Amino acid sequence: AQTVTQSQPEMSVQEAETVTLSCTYDTSESDYYLFWYKQPPSRQMILVIRQEAYKQQNATENRFSVNFQKAAKSFSLKISDSQLGDAAMYFCAYRPNTGNQFYFGTGTSLTVIP
Amino acid sequence: EAQVTQNPRYLITVTGKKLTVTCSQNMNHEYMSWYRQDPGLGLRQIYYSMNVEVTDKGDVPEGYKVSRKEKRNFPLILESPSPNQTSLYFCASSLSRLKASKQFFGPGTRLTVL
């Protein structure tokens, strides 16, 4: 069974500081795709960053970067220079290459303290 | 504007009264999907469709039906809603051929079953 675990239900960070959200997943696949989605209070789901498992280089999108550890099945999200607009629920998601389902974690609620 | 639309956005109904939540996308995407979001459980996939007339069950399909008669539309049908189907529902679409493709999410439908 494919599962995605986000062990931190809530996190907080001071504005302008850095925070890391953790995500682990369980799979027997060797090729797959990982995503981080942001859900602000508006409820809209927004793609933050994605990583293809066959790529060793960690993905980066402006202030957002990931630490992808394939052997450990870990996919953490680092947010640098945190801004008030980063406050949201963050979901980690997994998609195997051989299947067509998506698997989401339970989410981490991030608070940014001014 | 590229978008996924859902209707209605809010719905309160009673147990056993059949309902349909519509979903439409204007991006010519092959892949469409329905999720439900519940506190502490994250997003769970209900059904997905790889293309017209091709649908598959996700993790929580019980009590739901879908159809994909046209590429742009993917309605979610609750034949006999029950209170445990009270949830926030999201429709999403993406390009099938690109497994790393970004999913575009609709704005969500808040369903309450009394």
Short mmCIF file of C-alpha atoms in Angstrom, two decimals:
data_model
loop_
_atom_site.label_atom_id
_atom_site.label_comp_id
_atom_site.label_asym_id
_atom_site.label_seq_id
_atom_site.Cartn_x
_atom_site.Cartn_y
_atom_site.Cartn_z
CA ALA A 1 0.00 0.00 0.00
CA GLN A 2 1.17 3.48 -0.76
CA THR A 3 1.04 5.89 2.15
CA VAL A 4 2.21 9.42 2.76
CA THR A 5 2.93 10.60 6.29
CA GLN A 6 3.17 14.14 7.52
CA SER A 7 4.09 13.86 11.18
CA GLN A 8 3.73 17.55 12.03
CA PRO A 9 0.05 18.58 12.20
CA GLU A 10 1.05 22.15 13.06
CA MET A 11 4.17 24.25 12.70
CA SER A 12 4.97 27.88 13.28
CA VAL A 13 7.76 30.14 12.07
CA GLN A 14 8.81 33.69 12.67
CA GLU A 15 8.52 35.97 9.69
CA ALA A 16 11.77 36.02 7.63
CA GLU A 17 12.97 32.79 9.24
CA THR A 18 13.28 29.33 7.69
CA VAL A 19 11.03 26.38 8.36
CA THR A 20 11.11 22.77 7.22
CA LEU A 21 8.02 20.61 6.83
CA SER A 22 8.55 16.87 6.83
CA CYS A 23 7.02 14.18 4.65
CA THR A 24 7.75 10.50 4.39
CA TYR A 25 6.18 7.96 2.08
CA ASP A 26 6.02 4.25 1.73
CA THR A 27 6.38 2.62 -1.66
CA SER A 28 7.93 -0.32 -3.42
CA GLU A 29 8.19 1.61 -6.67
CA SER A 30 11.50 2.93 -7.94
CA ASP A 31 10.06 5.62 -10.17
CA TYR A 32 7.49 8.11 -8.93
CA TYR A 33 6.63 11.76 -8.48
CA LEU A 34 6.36 13.87 -5.37
CA PHE A 35 4.55 17.15 -4.86
CA TRP A 36 3.94 19.81 -2.26
CA TYR A 37 0.63 21.67 -2.43
CA LYS A 38 -0.34 24.75 -0.47
CA GLN A 39 -3.89 25.42 0.67
CA PRO A 40 -4.43 28.94 2.03
CA PRO A 41 -7.63 29.93 3.88
CA SER A 42 -9.29 30.46 0.49
CA ARG A 43 -9.17 26.62 0.18
CA GLN A 44 -7.62 26.84 -3.28
CA MET A 45 -5.00 24.13 -3.85
CA ILE A 46 -1.77 25.55 -5.27
CA LEU A 47 1.20 23.52 -6.48
CA VAL A 48 4.35 24.70 -4.69
CA ILE A 49 7.00 22.34 -5.99
CA ARG A 50 7.45 18.90 -7.53
CA GLN A 51 10.22 16.31 -7.72
CA GLU A 52 10.76 13.40 -10.07
CA ALA A 53 12.32 10.46 -8.22
CA TYR A 54 14.82 9.68 -10.96
CA LYS A 55 16.33 13.14 -10.60
CA GLN A 56 18.94 13.31 -7.89
CA GLN A 57 19.02 17.08 -7.80
CA ASN A 58 16.64 18.63 -5.30
CA ALA A 59 13.94 20.83 -6.82
CA THR A 60 13.90 24.55 -6.05
CA GLU A 61 11.28 27.22 -6.71
CA ASN A 62 12.35 30.64 -5.44
CA ARG A 63 12.11 30.50 -1.63
CA PHE A 64 10.88 26.90 -1.66
CA SER A 65 13.18 23.93 -1.89
CA VAL A 66 13.02 20.25 -1.10
CA ASN A 67 15.33 17.77 0.52
CA PHE A 68 14.65 14.54 -1.34
CA GLN A 69 16.21 11.47 0.28
CA LYS A 70 15.17 8.54 -1.89
CA ALA A 71 16.70 5.80 0.24
CA ALA A 72 15.03 7.17 3.35
CA LYS A 73 11.78 7.85 1.43
CA SER A 74 11.76 11.37 2.72
CA PHE A 75 10.64 14.55 0.96
CA SER A 76 10.82 17.62 3.17
CA LEU A 77 9.90 21.16 2.15
CA LYS A 78 12.06 24.09 3.20
CA ILE A 79 10.60 27.58 3.13
CA SER A 80 13.21 30.32 3.39
CA ASP A 81 12.57 33.94 4.35
CA SER A 82 9.04 33.08 5.46
CA GLN A 83 6.34 35.57 4.61
CA LEU A 84 2.89 36.14 6.08
CA GLY A 85 1.40 34.86 2.84
CA ASP A 86 3.04 31.49 3.40
CA ALA A 87 0.58 30.76 6.19
CA ALA A 88 -1.47 27.83 4.94
CA MET A 89 -2.04 24.11 5.10
CA TYR A 90 0.66 22.22 3.22
CA PHE A 91 0.07 18.80 1.71
CA CYS A 92 2.65 16.35 0.49
CA ALA A 93 1.52 14.09 -2.37
CA TYR A 94 2.88 11.04 -4.16
CA ARG A 95 2.12 9.58 -7.59
CA PRO A 96 3.67 6.29 -8.73
CA ASN A 97 4.89 6.02 -12.30
CA THR A 98 3.14 2.70 -12.81
CA GLY A 99 -0.26 3.81 -11.54
CA ASN A 100 -2.59 6.73 -11.92
CA GLN A 101 -3.63 7.42 -8.35
CA PHE A 102 -2.50 10.26 -6.18
CA TYR A 103 -1.82 9.83 -2.47
CA PHE A 104 -1.87 12.79 -0.12
CA GLY A 105 -0.63 13.23 3.41
CA THR A 106 -2.77 14.58 6.22
CA GLY A 107 -1.31 18.06 5.98
CA THR A 108 0.73 20.48 8.09
CA SER A 109 -0.80 23.76 9.16
CA LEU A 110 1.83 26.49 9.02
CA THR A 111 1.48 29.69 11.03
CA VAL A 112 3.74 32.64 10.28
CA ILE A 113 4.31 34.93 13.25
CA PRO A 114 4.88 38.62 12.44
CA GLU B 1 -8.58 31.63 -18.37
CA ALA B 2 -7.52 28.04 -17.66
CA GLN B 3 -9.67 26.73 -14.86
CA VAL B 4 -11.61 23.95 -13.22
CA THR B 5 -15.12 24.87 -12.16
CA GLN B 6 -17.34 23.08 -9.67
CA ASN B 7 -20.99 23.54 -8.88
CA PRO B 8 -22.49 24.02 -6.45
CA ARG B 9 -19.91 25.55 -4.12
CA TYR B 10 -22.04 24.89 -1.06
CA LEU B 11 -24.80 22.34 -0.58
CA ILE B 12 -26.86 21.25 2.39
CA THR B 13 -29.03 18.22 1.80
CA VAL B 14 -30.74 15.40 3.64
CA THR B 15 -29.93 11.73 3.88
CA GLY B 16 -30.99 9.74 0.84
CA LYS B 17 -31.64 12.61 -1.56
CA LYS B 18 -29.65 12.03 -4.72
CA LEU B 19 -27.30 14.79 -5.75
CA THR B 20 -24.74 15.60 -8.41
CA VAL B 21 -21.71 17.85 -8.13
CA THR B 22 -20.55 19.02 -11.51
CA CYS B 23 -16.95 19.52 -12.58
CA SER B 24 -15.75 21.06 -15.81
CA GLN B 25 -12.32 22.00 -17.16
CA ASN B 26 -11.37 24.08 -20.20
CA MET B 27 -7.77 22.88 -20.65
CA ASN B 28 -8.40 19.76 -22.73
CA HIS B 29 -6.94 17.64 -19.94
CA GLU B 30 -7.28 13.88 -20.17
CA TYR B 31 -6.93 13.19 -16.45
CA MET B 32 -9.66 14.21 -14.03
CA SER B 33 -10.16 13.28 -10.42
CA TRP B 34 -12.35 13.74 -7.36
CA TYR B 35 -11.06 14.09 -3.81
CA ARG B 36 -12.64 14.57 -0.46
CA GLN B 37 -10.90 16.52 2.29
CA ASP B 38 -11.64 15.82 5.94
CA PRO B 39 -9.90 17.24 9.03
CA GLY B 40 -7.00 15.07 10.09
CA LEU B 41 -7.31 12.85 7.03
CA GLY B 42 -6.00 15.12 4.29
CA LEU B 43 -7.19 14.57 0.74
CA ARG B 44 -8.35 11.16 -0.30
CA GLN B 45 -8.99 10.22 -3.88
CA ILE B 46 -12.51 9.02 -4.65
CA TYR B 47 -12.44 8.32 -8.39
CA TYR B 48 -10.27 9.29 -11.30
CA SER B 49 -10.52 9.17 -15.07
CA MET B 50 -7.72 8.83 -17.56
CA ASN B 51 -9.90 9.83 -20.51
CA VAL B 52 -13.42 9.68 -21.90
CA GLU B 53 -15.27 6.54 -20.81
CA VAL B 54 -12.31 5.43 -18.64
CA THR B 55 -12.83 5.67 -14.89
CA ASP B 56 -11.20 3.96 -11.93
CA LYS B 57 -11.71 3.78 -8.19
CA GLY B 58 -9.49 5.66 -5.82
CA ASP B 59 -9.10 4.94 -2.13
CA VAL B 60 -12.62 5.84 -0.99
CA PRO B 61 -15.13 5.12 -3.79
CA GLU B 62 -17.94 3.66 -1.67
CA GLY B 63 -21.16 5.64 -1.96
CA TYR B 64 -20.06 7.58 -5.04
CA LYS B 65 -20.45 7.25 -8.79
CA VAL B 66 -18.82 9.12 -11.64
CA SER B 67 -19.12 9.29 -15.39
CA ARG B 68 -16.92 10.67 -18.15
CA LYS B 69 -18.99 11.06 -21.28
CA GLU B 70 -17.18 14.18 -22.44
CA LYS B 71 -13.57 15.14 -21.99
CA ARG B 72 -14.32 18.39 -20.20
CA ASN B 73 -16.87 17.12 -17.66
CA PHE B 74 -16.56 14.72 -14.75
CA PRO B 75 -19.61 14.80 -12.48
CA LEU B 76 -19.67 13.21 -9.03
CA ILE B 77 -22.92 11.50 -8.13
CA LEU B 78 -24.13 10.59 -4.66
CA GLU B 79 -27.09 8.27 -5.18
CA SER B 80 -28.09 8.12 -1.52
CA PRO B 81 -26.02 10.54 0.54
CA SER B 82 -25.34 9.80 4.17
CA PRO B 83 -23.99 12.03 6.97
CA ASN B 84 -20.53 10.45 6.71
CA GLN B 85 -20.26 11.97 3.24
CA THR B 86 -20.30 15.45 4.75
CA SER B 87 -17.00 16.82 3.51
CA LEU B 88 -15.15 19.28 1.31
CA TYR B 89 -14.90 17.95 -2.24
CA PHE B 90 -12.35 18.91 -4.86
CA CYS B 91 -12.24 18.16 -8.55
CA ALA B 92 -8.88 18.29 -10.31
CA SER B 93 -7.50 17.85 -13.81
CA SER B 94 -4.11 17.40 -15.46
CA LEU B 95 -2.41 16.05 -18.56
CA SER B 96 -2.39 12.25 -18.44
CA ARG B 97 0.72 11.71 -20.48
CA LEU B 98 2.90 13.71 -18.10
CA LYS B 99 3.03 11.97 -14.74
CA ALA B 100 4.74 14.98 -13.17
CA SER B 101 2.05 17.24 -14.54
CA LYS B 102 0.57 19.82 -12.23
CA GLN B 103 -2.98 19.16 -11.11
CA PHE B 104 -5.37 22.07 -11.48
CA PHE B 105 -7.92 22.07 -8.67
CA GLY B 106 -11.41 23.45 -8.61
CA PRO B 107 -12.51 25.80 -5.82
CA GLY B 108 -14.11 23.05 -3.77
CA THR B 109 -17.67 22.09 -2.84
CA ARG B 110 -18.70 22.09 0.80
CA LEU B 111 -21.31 19.37 1.25
CA THR B 112 -23.35 18.86 4.39
CA VAL B 113 -25.64 15.84 4.67
CA LEU B 114 -28.15 16.03 7.51
#
